[in-house]
Short mmCIF file of N, CA and C in Angstrom, two decimals:
data_model
loop_
_atom_site.label_atom_id
_atom_site.label_comp_id
_atom_site.label_asym_id
_atom_site.label_seq_id
_atom_site.Cartn_x
_atom_site.Cartn_y
_atom_site.Cartn_z
N MET A 1 -9.97 -31.27 48.96
CA MET A 1 -9.07 -32.02 47.80
C MET A 1 -8.04 -31.17 47.33
N PHE A 2 -6.92 -32.02 47.13
CA PHE A 2 -5.84 -31.41 46.61
C PHE A 2 -6.15 -30.63 45.15
N ILE A 3 -6.77 -31.43 44.05
CA ILE A 3 -7.07 -30.55 43.02
C ILE A 3 -7.94 -29.24 42.92
N CYS A 4 -8.42 -29.42 43.90
CA CYS A 4 -9.28 -28.21 44.49
C CYS A 4 -8.57 -27.11 44.46
N CYS A 5 -7.54 -27.28 45.45
CA CYS A 5 -6.61 -26.07 45.75
C CYS A 5 -6.05 -25.72 44.34
N VAL A 6 -5.19 -26.77 43.88
CA VAL A 6 -4.55 -26.43 42.56
C VAL A 6 -5.33 -25.54 41.53
N LEU A 7 -6.42 -26.21 41.25
CA LEU A 7 -7.50 -25.42 40.49
C LEU A 7 -7.74 -23.69 40.79
N ARG A 8 -7.94 -23.91 42.21
CA ARG A 8 -8.05 -22.35 42.70
C ARG A 8 -6.82 -21.68 42.72
N LEU A 9 -5.83 -22.19 42.72
CA LEU A 9 -4.67 -21.47 42.64
C LEU A 9 -4.04 -21.21 41.40
N CYS A 10 -4.77 -21.92 40.28
CA CYS A 10 -4.27 -21.44 38.98
C CYS A 10 -5.34 -20.40 38.48
N LEU A 11 -6.76 -20.64 39.07
CA LEU A 11 -7.57 -19.33 38.65
C LEU A 11 -7.18 -18.25 39.26
N LEU A 12 -6.38 -18.04 40.39
CA LEU A 12 -5.92 -17.00 40.68
C LEU A 12 -4.96 -16.25 40.02
N ILE A 13 -3.92 -17.01 39.76
CA ILE A 13 -2.96 -16.80 38.69
C ILE A 13 -3.38 -16.22 37.45
N VAL A 14 -4.26 -17.09 36.87
CA VAL A 14 -4.36 -16.50 35.67
C VAL A 14 -5.13 -15.51 35.49
N SER A 15 -5.88 -14.94 36.60
CA SER A 15 -6.76 -13.77 36.99
C SER A 15 -5.68 -12.45 36.97
N GLY A 16 -4.67 -12.84 37.31
CA GLY A 16 -3.63 -12.07 38.36
C GLY A 16 -3.20 -11.50 36.90
N LYS A 17 -2.56 -12.49 35.78
CA LYS A 17 -1.92 -12.19 34.59
C LYS A 17 -2.90 -11.31 33.68
N LYS A 18 -4.37 -11.69 33.56
CA LYS A 18 -5.08 -11.23 33.04
C LYS A 18 -5.23 -9.73 33.16
N GLU A 19 -5.00 -8.95 34.42
CA GLU A 19 -5.19 -7.61 34.46
C GLU A 19 -4.11 -7.48 35.20
N PRO A 20 -2.95 -7.08 34.78
CA PRO A 20 -1.77 -6.78 35.83
C PRO A 20 -2.00 -5.55 36.72
#
């Protein structure tokens, strides 16, 4: 599903922003 991909991408971005 498209939403699934977006959710995973969002999680990856958030994780990267949390610990630079």
